[in-house]
Short mmCIF file of C-alpha atoms and ligand atoms in Angstrom, two decimals:
data_model
loop_
_atom_site.label_atom_id
_atom_site.label_comp_id
_atom_site.label_asym_id
_atom_site.label_seq_id
_atom_site.Cartn_x
_atom_site.Cartn_y
_atom_site.Cartn_z
CA MET A 1 -16.94 -13.51 -6.31
CA GLN A 2 -13.72 -15.09 -7.56
CA ASN A 3 -12.51 -18.22 -5.81
CA LEU A 4 -10.02 -17.17 -3.15
CA GLU A 5 -7.97 -19.57 -1.05
CA LYS A 6 -6.24 -16.80 0.87
CA ILE A 7 -7.01 -13.16 1.57
CA TYR A 8 -4.05 -10.94 2.42
CA ASP A 9 -4.49 -7.55 4.07
CA PHE A 10 -1.38 -5.75 2.94
CA HIS A 11 -1.54 -2.53 4.97
CA ASN A 12 -2.46 -1.95 8.61
CA HIS A 13 -1.25 -0.71 11.97
CA VAL A 14 -2.20 -3.66 14.14
CA VAL A 15 1.15 -3.95 15.97
CA TYR A 16 0.28 -2.21 19.25
CA GLY A 17 1.90 0.82 20.83
CA VAL A 18 4.42 1.61 18.09
CA ASP A 19 2.58 4.23 16.02
CA ASP A 20 -0.87 5.84 15.78
CA GLY A 21 -2.46 2.42 15.29
CA SER A 22 -3.59 -0.12 17.91
CA ASP A 23 -2.99 1.12 21.46
CA SER A 24 -2.84 -2.25 23.24
CA LEU A 25 -2.36 -5.97 22.80
CA GLU A 26 -6.03 -6.46 23.65
CA THR A 27 -7.14 -4.10 20.88
CA SER A 28 -4.81 -5.79 18.39
CA ILE A 29 -6.24 -9.21 19.22
CA LYS A 30 -9.79 -7.89 18.77
CA MET A 31 -8.81 -6.26 15.48
CA LEU A 32 -7.36 -9.51 14.18
CA GLN A 33 -10.44 -11.44 15.31
CA GLN A 34 -12.47 -8.93 13.33
CA ALA A 35 -10.24 -9.54 10.28
CA ALA A 36 -10.55 -13.33 10.63
CA ASP A 37 -14.35 -12.99 10.85
CA GLN A 38 -14.20 -11.26 7.47
CA GLY A 39 -12.27 -14.13 5.91
CA VAL A 40 -8.82 -12.53 6.05
CA THR A 41 -6.19 -15.28 6.34
CA ASN A 42 -2.93 -13.29 6.16
CA VAL A 43 -2.05 -9.91 7.58
CA VAL A 44 1.07 -7.99 6.61
CA CYS A 45 1.75 -5.61 9.52
CA THR A 46 3.11 -2.27 8.33
CA PRO A 47 3.97 0.11 11.22
CA HIS A 48 4.85 3.68 10.28
CA GLN A 49 8.51 4.59 9.85
CA PHE A 50 9.48 8.26 9.80
CA GLU A 51 12.78 9.99 9.19
CA PRO A 52 15.13 8.74 11.91
CA ILE A 53 16.25 11.57 14.19
CA ALA A 54 17.17 10.14 17.60
CA PRO A 55 20.80 8.95 18.01
CA THR A 56 19.67 5.47 19.06
CA TYR A 57 17.18 5.20 16.24
CA PRO A 58 16.16 2.80 14.92
CA SER A 59 17.53 0.01 17.11
CA LYS A 60 15.29 0.44 20.18
CA ARG A 61 12.19 1.25 18.20
CA GLN A 62 12.76 -1.63 15.81
CA GLU A 63 13.34 -3.98 18.78
CA ASN A 64 9.97 -2.88 20.20
CA ILE A 65 8.19 -3.46 16.92
CA VAL A 66 9.68 -6.93 16.42
CA GLU A 67 9.07 -7.88 20.07
CA ARG A 68 5.42 -6.76 20.02
CA PHE A 69 4.85 -8.36 16.64
CA ASN A 70 6.08 -11.68 18.09
CA ILE A 71 3.89 -11.31 21.19
CA LEU A 72 0.89 -10.61 18.97
CA LYS A 73 1.71 -13.59 16.79
CA LYS A 74 1.84 -15.90 19.82
CA SER A 75 -1.31 -14.40 21.34
CA ILE A 76 -3.46 -15.06 18.29
CA LYS A 77 -2.02 -18.55 17.95
CA ASP A 78 -2.94 -19.27 21.59
CA ARG A 79 -6.47 -18.01 20.91
CA LYS A 80 -6.68 -20.03 17.70
CA ILE A 81 -7.37 -16.98 15.54
CA PRO A 82 -6.63 -18.36 12.06
CA ILE A 83 -4.43 -15.58 10.73
CA GLU A 84 -0.82 -15.71 9.64
CA LEU A 85 1.15 -12.53 10.34
CA SER A 86 4.08 -11.05 8.43
CA LEU A 87 6.00 -7.90 9.26
CA GLY A 88 7.07 -4.96 7.12
CA SER A 89 6.83 -1.16 7.29
CA GLU A 90 5.10 1.84 5.80
CA ILE A 91 7.93 4.30 5.27
CA MET A 92 7.27 8.02 4.99
CA PHE A 93 9.07 9.37 1.93
CA PHE A 94 12.14 11.39 2.88
CA GLY A 95 15.24 12.51 1.05
CA ASN A 96 17.90 10.14 2.40
CA MET A 97 15.53 7.21 2.79
CA LYS A 98 17.74 4.75 0.91
CA LYS A 99 20.36 4.43 3.62
CA TYR A 100 17.76 3.14 6.11
CA LEU A 101 15.97 0.65 3.90
CA SER A 102 18.14 -2.33 4.83
CA LEU A 103 17.30 -1.95 8.54
CA PRO A 104 15.36 -4.84 10.11
CA TYR A 105 11.82 -5.05 8.72
CA PHE A 106 11.93 -1.76 6.85
CA SER A 107 11.34 -4.03 3.88
CA ILE A 108 8.40 -6.42 3.66
CA ASN A 109 9.18 -9.66 5.50
CA ASP A 110 12.71 -8.26 5.84
CA ASN A 111 13.40 -9.41 2.27
CA LYS A 112 15.50 -6.27 1.56
CA LYS A 113 13.63 -5.91 -1.70
CA TYR A 114 10.04 -4.72 -1.46
CA VAL A 115 9.62 -1.44 0.44
CA MET A 116 6.26 0.26 0.98
CA ILE A 117 6.49 4.04 0.82
CA GLU A 118 3.85 6.65 1.56
CA PHE A 119 3.69 10.34 0.63
CA ARG A 120 2.27 13.09 2.81
CA LEU A 121 -1.44 13.51 2.04
CA ILE A 122 -1.00 17.18 1.11
CA GLY A 123 0.66 16.24 -2.19
CA PRO A 124 3.44 14.24 -3.85
CA PRO A 125 7.08 15.23 -3.24
CA ILE A 126 8.67 17.05 -6.18
CA ASN A 127 11.42 14.50 -6.86
CA TYR A 128 9.58 11.23 -6.24
CA VAL A 129 10.16 9.75 -9.71
CA ASP A 130 13.93 10.28 -9.38
CA VAL A 131 14.02 8.81 -5.88
CA PHE A 132 11.99 5.75 -6.94
CA TYR A 133 14.20 5.31 -9.99
CA ASP A 134 17.27 5.39 -7.76
CA LEU A 135 15.71 2.73 -5.50
CA VAL A 136 14.85 0.50 -8.45
CA VAL A 137 18.34 0.65 -9.95
CA ASN A 138 19.69 -0.22 -6.50
CA GLY A 139 17.66 -3.43 -6.41
CA TYR A 140 14.61 -2.29 -4.44
CA LYS A 141 11.03 -2.78 -5.55
CA PRO A 142 8.94 0.11 -4.22
CA ILE A 143 5.27 -0.18 -3.35
CA LEU A 144 3.37 3.11 -3.25
CA ALA A 145 0.95 3.13 -0.31
CA HIS A 146 -2.59 4.42 -0.98
CA PRO A 147 -1.81 6.76 -3.94
CA GLU A 148 -5.54 7.53 -4.13
CA ARG A 149 -5.26 9.47 -0.85
CA ILE A 150 -2.52 11.83 -1.99
CA ASN A 151 -3.86 15.22 -3.01
CA GLY A 152 -3.20 15.95 -6.69
CA LEU A 153 -1.18 12.79 -7.38
CA TYR A 154 -3.65 11.35 -9.88
CA ASN A 155 -3.32 14.53 -11.95
CA ASP A 156 0.37 13.67 -12.30
CA ARG A 157 -0.35 10.70 -14.55
CA THR A 158 2.70 11.09 -16.73
CA ASN A 159 4.84 10.38 -13.69
CA LEU A 160 2.52 7.69 -12.32
CA ILE A 161 2.90 5.85 -15.63
CA LYS A 162 6.67 6.16 -15.31
CA LEU A 163 6.41 4.48 -11.90
CA LEU A 164 4.31 1.66 -13.36
CA LYS A 165 6.84 1.19 -16.13
CA MET A 166 9.56 0.91 -13.50
CA GLY A 167 7.56 -1.88 -11.84
CA VAL A 168 6.35 0.12 -8.83
CA LEU A 169 3.29 -1.53 -7.24
CA PHE A 170 0.23 0.45 -6.15
CA GLN A 171 -1.50 -0.48 -2.89
CA ILE A 172 -5.07 0.82 -2.57
CA ASN A 173 -7.07 1.13 0.70
CA THR A 174 -10.47 -0.53 1.13
CA GLY A 175 -11.47 2.47 3.28
CA SER A 176 -10.93 4.76 0.27
CA ILE A 177 -12.98 2.51 -2.02
CA LEU A 178 -15.83 2.44 0.51
CA GLY A 179 -15.81 6.19 1.07
CA LEU A 180 -14.68 5.91 4.71
CA LEU A 181 -11.69 8.19 4.06
CA GLY A 182 -13.53 11.02 2.32
CA THR A 183 -15.22 11.67 -1.00
CA ARG A 184 -12.04 12.63 -2.82
CA ALA A 185 -10.29 9.35 -1.96
CA LYS A 186 -13.40 7.42 -3.02
CA ILE A 187 -13.60 9.17 -6.40
CA ILE A 188 -9.89 8.77 -7.10
CA SER A 189 -9.81 5.13 -5.96
CA LYS A 190 -12.37 4.41 -8.69
CA LYS A 191 -9.93 5.74 -11.27
CA TYR A 192 -7.27 3.30 -10.07
CA LEU A 193 -9.79 0.44 -10.17
CA GLU A 194 -11.01 1.40 -13.67
CA ASN A 195 -7.42 1.58 -14.93
CA ASN A 196 -6.50 -1.64 -13.15
CA TRP A 197 -3.74 0.26 -11.40
CA ILE A 198 -4.07 -1.81 -8.25
CA HIS A 199 -1.63 -4.53 -7.27
CA LEU A 200 -2.22 -4.90 -3.55
CA LEU A 201 -5.20 -4.22 -1.29
CA GLY A 202 -5.07 -3.18 2.36
CA SER A 203 -7.42 -2.03 5.09
CA ASP A 204 -4.93 0.46 6.60
CA ALA A 205 -6.71 -0.48 9.85
CA HIS A 206 -5.65 1.61 12.84
CA SER A 207 -8.23 0.65 15.47
CA LEU A 208 -11.61 -0.92 16.17
CA ASN A 209 -13.31 2.32 15.16
CA PHE A 210 -15.53 1.60 12.14
CA ARG A 211 -13.89 4.22 9.91
CA ARG A 212 -10.34 2.93 10.54
CA SER A 213 -11.01 -0.76 11.23
CA PHE A 214 -10.39 -3.85 9.08
CA SER A 215 -12.84 -3.28 6.24
CA MET A 216 -11.62 -5.96 3.87
CA GLN A 217 -14.83 -7.92 3.38
CA LYS A 218 -16.94 -4.93 2.35
CA GLY A 219 -14.11 -3.62 0.16
CA ILE A 220 -13.74 -6.95 -1.63
CA GLU A 221 -17.50 -7.22 -2.13
CA TYR A 222 -17.58 -3.71 -3.57
CA ILE A 223 -14.77 -4.42 -6.06
CA SER A 224 -16.31 -7.75 -7.00
CA LYS A 225 -19.67 -6.11 -7.72
CA TYR A 226 -18.60 -2.94 -9.53
CA TYR A 227 -15.14 -3.73 -10.95
CA PRO A 228 -15.17 -7.23 -12.46
CA ASN A 229 -12.11 -6.18 -14.49
CA VAL A 230 -10.01 -6.33 -11.31
CA ASN A 231 -8.39 -9.69 -10.69
CA LEU A 232 -9.09 -10.22 -6.98
CA LYS A 233 -7.06 -13.41 -6.80
CA GLU A 234 -4.05 -11.49 -8.03
CA ILE A 235 -4.32 -8.54 -5.65
CA LEU A 236 -5.40 -10.56 -2.60
CA GLU A 237 -3.31 -13.68 -2.98
CA THR A 238 -0.81 -14.06 -5.83
CA ASN A 239 0.84 -10.63 -5.61
CA PRO A 240 1.10 -10.34 -1.80
CA LYS A 241 2.50 -13.87 -1.58
CA ALA A 242 5.13 -13.04 -4.22
CA VAL A 243 6.02 -9.76 -2.48
CA ILE A 244 6.52 -11.48 0.88
CA ASN A 245 8.77 -14.07 -0.78
CA GLY A 246 10.69 -11.35 -2.61
CA GLU A 247 9.59 -12.71 -6.00
CA HIS A 248 8.85 -10.76 -9.15
CA VAL A 249 5.38 -9.26 -9.67
CA GLU A 250 4.46 -8.40 -13.23
CA VAL A 251 3.02 -4.90 -13.62
CA ASP A 252 0.65 -4.94 -16.58
CA ILE A 253 1.00 -1.72 -18.54
CA SER A 254 -0.68 -2.92 -21.71
CA ASN A 255 -3.92 -1.14 -20.81
CA ILE A 256 -2.37 2.25 -20.20
CA ASN A 257 -4.44 4.89 -21.89
CA PHE A 258 -2.36 7.88 -22.76
CA GLU A 259 -5.43 10.02 -23.26
CA VAL A 260 -7.00 11.71 -20.25
CA LYS A 261 -10.69 11.25 -21.00
CA SER A 262 -12.16 14.00 -18.86
CA THR A 263 -11.99 17.44 -20.44
CA THR A 264 -13.51 19.33 -17.54
CA ASN A 265 -10.65 21.78 -17.40
CA GLY A 266 -7.73 23.08 -19.38
CA ILE A 267 -5.18 21.20 -17.30
CA ASN A 268 -6.43 17.87 -18.61
CA LYS A 269 -6.00 19.05 -22.20
CA LEU A 270 -2.46 20.03 -21.34
CA ILE A 271 -1.82 16.59 -19.77
CA ASN A 272 -3.02 14.95 -23.00
CA LYS A 273 -0.51 16.99 -24.96
CA ILE A 274 2.28 16.00 -22.57
CA PHE A 275 1.26 12.33 -22.79
CA LYS A 276 1.50 12.39 -26.57
CA LYS A 277 4.82 14.19 -26.48
CA ASN A 278 6.30 11.89 -23.86
CA LYS A 279 4.92 8.63 -25.18
CA LYS A 280 8.16 7.73 -26.92
CA LEU A 281 10.24 8.64 -23.86
CA LEU A 282 8.27 6.56 -21.39
FE1 LIG B 301 -0.91 3.27 6.94
#
């Protein structure tokens, strides 16, 4: 195992009572104790954000999130749980997302730069490359949450490579790597690990339930054992620290393989053709 001074969990729902994650302060404290027991030193809290619909949105909801985050922060300090908390969001992709991104803590650590965006699991939105491009040219640095969980997204490699070239960061879930989120996510997460298309790691913990709990230690051990090509120090310490501080993170695209190796079906052959054709445009 590589020498790690810090271990950041970059994705979880440990702020209580604000989404489908932790249901109480007590649960949140237990979850964070569990994380600390696994060696996690820093937790970036990322409550869900959906398309704002209520007239008062997001002020009241954001106030609740910030208030509960601060209570949680104080509670773990009082109990001497050695974890440092930061606050951000996991924003569900929607059309007019850009106008909400400067709201308090929609960005990671409220730095108005890095924004973590998720797609619906049923499949990627049609125009995601255009929307991400628009965000990038407007000064944002998008992070794509758990791409390995999105149905069909990995087959859209031409566009995924475009995202990487734009500097979009990919956050992978430990639960996917360990097979806790289904076979498909496990298989696809291996592709991201093989390609080194992983810039941040998160538990996506929602509760104390084994399947959705902090599973960082086992995830790190798994990567360390089977994917020595992955730089754990980078994904667990250097990159998250830079993101929180709003600093640049280099996305390495030197290893991008334009050939899709598997030839199990005709679609892959077609993708190879498109890769070759688009190589100059990318
Ligand atoms: Fe999440």
